[in-house]
Amino acid sequence: MSLMDLTRIQPLNDTEFDKLYAEKYREHSYIHWTPIEVAKAALDWLDITAESKVLDIGSGVGKFCSLGALLTNGQFTGVEKRRELVKVAKSTIKNLELRNVQYVHSNITKVDFTQFNSFYYYNPFCEQIYISGQIDNTISYSPNKYRMYEDYVINQFSDLPIDTKVVTYCSQNFTFPDTYELKGLLFDGTLALWIKTKEK
């Protein structure tokens, strides 16, 4: 599917958008990839401009970032631990001819959050502690890794400047630093907007 094909679909819907991905990736969409309506609400909360530099923590096949790049003029970066998913994401943006998005194959602990001013967090480490629902078996899982990754993200958020915005999805148990305030909830509380309002 091309960008022109997508623009003909009004309103854009998940069934059609997910056709960008092979079936073995589409089957994970209902658990692991962001629904379009959720993505639109998140993008609205992040108030995306040309100066926005958005990091998607654990971007998977890149659905959120690709939607963000398609719908706004912000700059999007997705970081993903699985090399194969990064290849899928890069192939998708090439097909859509999107210039304002990139995907990085990396462990989140290697990423410097100060290079970004907005963040999207869709419970990216839950696979480490769940006994089912994993995308594949190409990475190892452990509760210790879950804690390590979350602690790294929390520490990075702590060091960011006032007015930093973070949107979380299905991450009600994520513990924000007390320098952040909850500013909004949607979709039965599964989508949340957090803004840093004071220094630590």
CSV table of C-alpha atoms in Angstrom, one decimal:
chain,number,residue,atom,x,y,z
A,1,MET,CA,0.0,0.0,0.0
A,2,SER,CA,1.3,3.5,-0.9
A,3,LEU,CA,0.8,6.9,0.7
A,4,MET,CA,-1.7,7.7,-2.0
A,5,ASP,CA,-3.7,4.6,-1.2
A,6,LEU,CA,-3.8,5.5,2.4
A,7,THR,CA,-5.0,9.1,1.8
A,8,ARG,CA,-7.9,7.7,-0.2
A,9,ILE,CA,-9.1,5.8,2.9
A,10,GLN,CA,-11.4,8.2,4.8
A,11,PRO,CA,-11.6,7.8,7.7
A,12,LEU,CA,-8.3,6.0,8.1
A,13,ASN,CA,-8.8,2.8,10.0
A,14,ASP,CA,-6.7,0.2,11.7
A,15,THR,CA,-7.8,-2.7,9.4
A,16,GLU,CA,-6.6,-0.8,6.3
A,17,PHE,CA,-3.5,0.7,7.9
A,18,ASP,CA,-2.4,-2.7,9.3
A,19,LYS,CA,-2.3,-4.0,5.7
A,20,LEU,CA,1.0,-2.3,5.5
A,21,TYR,CA,2.4,-5.1,7.5
A,22,ALA,CA,2.7,-8.8,6.8
A,23,GLU,CA,0.2,-11.1,8.5
A,24,LYS,CA,2.6,-12.4,11.1
A,25,TYR,CA,2.9,-8.8,12.4
A,26,ARG,CA,-0.7,-7.8,11.9
A,27,GLU,CA,-1.8,-10.6,14.3
A,28,HIS,CA,0.0,-8.7,17.1
A,29,SER,CA,-1.8,-5.5,16.4
A,30,TYR,CA,-4.6,-5.8,18.9
A,31,ILE,CA,-2.1,-6.2,21.8
A,32,HIS,CA,1.1,-4.5,20.8
A,33,TRP,CA,0.5,-1.8,18.1
A,34,THR,CA,-1.3,1.5,18.9
A,35,PRO,CA,-4.8,1.9,17.6
A,36,ILE,CA,-5.3,4.9,15.2
A,37,GLU,CA,-7.8,6.7,17.4
A,38,VAL,CA,-5.4,6.4,20.4
A,39,ALA,CA,-2.5,7.6,18.3
A,40,LYS,CA,-4.5,10.7,17.2
A,41,ALA,CA,-5.4,11.6,20.8
A,42,ALA,CA,-1.8,11.1,21.9
A,43,LEU,CA,-0.5,13.3,19.0
A,44,ASP,CA,-3.1,16.0,19.9
A,45,TRP,CA,-2.0,16.0,23.6
A,46,LEU,CA,1.7,16.3,22.5
A,47,ASP,CA,0.8,19.4,20.5
A,48,ILE,CA,3.1,18.4,17.7
A,49,THR,CA,4.9,21.2,15.8
A,50,ALA,CA,7.9,21.2,13.4
A,51,GLU,CA,10.1,21.6,16.5
A,52,SER,CA,8.7,18.5,18.2
A,53,LYS,CA,11.2,15.7,18.6
A,54,VAL,CA,9.2,12.7,19.7
A,55,LEU,CA,10.6,9.4,21.0
A,56,ASP,CA,8.6,6.2,20.9
A,57,ILE,CA,10.0,3.9,23.6
A,58,GLY,CA,9.8,0.4,22.2
A,59,SER,CA,8.3,1.2,18.8
A,60,GLY,CA,7.7,-2.3,17.5
A,61,VAL,CA,6.8,-2.2,13.7
A,62,GLY,CA,6.6,1.6,14.0
A,63,LYS,CA,2.9,2.1,13.8
A,64,PHE,CA,2.7,5.1,16.2
A,65,CYS,CA,5.7,6.9,14.7
A,66,SER,CA,4.6,6.3,11.1
A,67,LEU,CA,1.1,7.6,12.0
A,68,GLY,CA,2.7,10.6,13.7
A,69,ALA,CA,4.9,11.4,10.7
A,70,LEU,CA,1.9,10.9,8.4
A,71,LEU,CA,-0.4,13.2,10.3
A,72,THR,CA,1.9,15.9,11.6
A,73,ASN,CA,5.1,17.8,10.8
A,74,GLY,CA,7.0,16.7,13.9
A,75,GLN,CA,10.2,14.6,13.9
A,76,PHE,CA,9.6,11.0,15.2
A,77,THR,CA,12.1,8.5,16.4
A,78,GLY,CA,11.3,4.9,17.3
A,79,VAL,CA,13.7,2.8,19.3
A,80,GLU,CA,13.2,-0.9,19.1
A,81,LYS,CA,15.3,-3.9,20.5
A,82,ARG,CA,14.2,-6.3,17.8
A,83,ARG,CA,16.2,-5.9,14.6
A,84,GLU,CA,13.6,-7.6,12.4
A,85,LEU,CA,10.9,-5.1,13.6
A,86,VAL,CA,13.1,-2.2,12.9
A,87,LYS,CA,13.6,-3.5,9.3
A,88,VAL,CA,9.8,-3.8,8.9
A,89,ALA,CA,9.3,-0.2,10.3
A,90,LYS,CA,12.0,1.2,7.9
A,91,SER,CA,10.5,-0.6,4.9
A,92,THR,CA,7.1,0.9,5.8
A,93,ILE,CA,8.3,4.5,5.9
A,94,LYS,CA,10.2,3.9,2.6
A,95,ASN,CA,7.0,2.7,1.0
A,96,LEU,CA,5.1,5.7,2.4
A,97,GLU,CA,7.9,8.1,1.5
A,98,LEU,CA,7.9,9.6,5.0
A,99,ARG,CA,10.8,11.9,5.7
A,100,ASN,CA,10.2,13.0,9.3
A,101,VAL,CA,10.6,9.6,11.0
A,102,GLN,CA,13.5,7.3,11.8
A,103,TYR,CA,13.8,3.9,13.5
A,104,VAL,CA,16.8,2.9,15.6
A,105,HIS,CA,17.8,-0.6,16.5
A,106,SER,CA,19.0,-0.3,20.1
A,107,ASN,CA,18.4,-1.2,23.7
A,108,ILE,CA,16.6,1.7,25.5
A,109,THR,CA,19.4,2.0,28.0
A,110,LYS,CA,21.6,3.3,25.2
A,111,VAL,CA,19.3,6.1,24.3
A,112,ASP,CA,19.8,9.7,25.5
A,113,PHE,CA,16.4,11.2,26.3
A,114,THR,CA,17.7,14.8,26.3
A,115,GLN,CA,17.7,14.6,22.5
A,116,PHE,CA,13.9,14.7,22.6
A,117,ASN,CA,11.1,16.9,24.0
A,118,SER,CA,8.1,14.6,23.8
A,119,PHE,CA,7.6,10.9,24.6
A,120,TYR,CA,5.2,8.1,23.9
A,121,TYR,CA,5.3,5.0,26.2
A,122,TYR,CA,3.0,2.1,25.4
A,123,ASN,CA,4.0,-0.4,28.2
A,124,PRO,CA,7.0,-1.5,26.1
A,125,PHE,CA,8.5,-3.8,28.7
A,126,CYS,CA,5.4,-5.8,29.7
A,127,GLU,CA,6.7,-8.8,27.8
A,128,GLN,CA,9.4,-9.2,30.4
A,129,ILE,CA,6.9,-10.2,33.1
A,130,TYR,CA,3.9,-11.7,31.2
A,131,ILE,CA,3.7,-15.5,30.7
A,132,SER,CA,1.9,-15.1,27.3
A,133,GLY,CA,1.4,-12.5,24.5
A,134,GLN,CA,5.1,-12.1,23.6
A,135,ILE,CA,5.8,-11.1,20.0
A,136,ASP,CA,8.4,-13.8,19.5
A,137,ASN,CA,11.2,-15.6,21.2
A,138,THR,CA,14.1,-13.6,19.7
A,139,ILE,CA,14.8,-11.9,23.0
A,140,SER,CA,15.2,-13.1,26.5
A,141,TYR,CA,12.7,-12.3,29.2
A,142,SER,CA,13.0,-11.7,32.9
A,143,PRO,CA,11.5,-9.6,35.7
A,144,ASN,CA,14.9,-8.2,36.4
A,145,LYS,CA,15.1,-6.7,32.9
A,146,TYR,CA,11.7,-5.2,33.3
A,147,ARG,CA,12.8,-3.4,36.5
A,148,MET,CA,16.1,-2.3,34.9
A,149,TYR,CA,14.4,-0.9,31.8
A,150,GLU,CA,11.7,0.9,33.7
A,151,ASP,CA,14.2,2.3,36.2
A,152,TYR,CA,16.3,3.7,33.4
A,153,VAL,CA,13.3,5.4,31.8
A,154,ILE,CA,12.2,6.9,35.1
A,155,ASN,CA,15.6,8.2,35.8
A,156,GLN,CA,15.8,9.7,32.3
A,157,PHE,CA,12.4,11.4,32.7
A,158,SER,CA,13.6,12.8,36.0
A,159,ASP,CA,16.5,14.7,34.3
A,160,LEU,CA,14.4,16.3,31.6
A,161,PRO,CA,13.4,20.0,31.6
A,162,ILE,CA,10.1,21.4,32.9
A,163,ASP,CA,7.2,21.2,30.4
A,164,THR,CA,8.4,17.8,29.0
A,165,LYS,CA,5.3,15.9,27.9
A,166,VAL,CA,4.9,12.1,28.1
A,167,VAL,CA,1.9,10.2,26.9
A,168,THR,CA,1.4,6.7,28.2
A,169,TYR,CA,-0.9,4.0,27.0
A,170,CYS,CA,-1.9,0.9,28.9
A,171,SER,CA,0.8,1.8,31.5
A,172,GLN,CA,-1.3,2.6,34.6
A,173,ASN,CA,1.3,0.9,36.8
A,174,PHE,CA,4.2,3.0,35.5
A,175,THR,CA,5.6,5.2,38.3
A,176,PHE,CA,6.4,8.7,37.3
A,177,PRO,CA,8.8,10.9,39.2
A,178,ASP,CA,6.9,13.3,41.6
A,179,THR,CA,8.1,16.2,39.4
A,180,TYR,CA,5.4,15.2,36.9
A,181,GLU,CA,1.7,15.9,37.1
A,182,LEU,CA,-1.1,13.9,35.5
A,183,LYS,CA,-3.0,16.3,33.1
A,184,GLY,CA,-5.4,14.1,31.3
A,185,LEU,CA,-7.0,10.7,30.9
A,186,LEU,CA,-8.9,9.1,27.9
A,187,PHE,CA,-10.0,5.7,26.8
A,188,ASP,CA,-11.2,4.6,30.2
A,189,GLY,CA,-8.0,5.8,31.8
A,190,THR,CA,-5.6,3.8,29.6
A,191,LEU,CA,-4.3,6.9,27.8
A,192,ALA,CA,-2.6,9.4,30.1
A,193,LEU,CA,-0.9,12.8,29.6
A,194,TRP,CA,1.9,13.6,32.1
A,195,ILE,CA,3.8,16.9,32.1
A,196,LYS,CA,6.9,17.8,34.1
A,197,THR,CA,5.9,20.8,36.2
A,198,LYS,CA,8.8,21.2,38.7
A,199,GLU,CA,12.5,20.5,39.1
A,200,LYS,CA,13.5,17.5,41.2
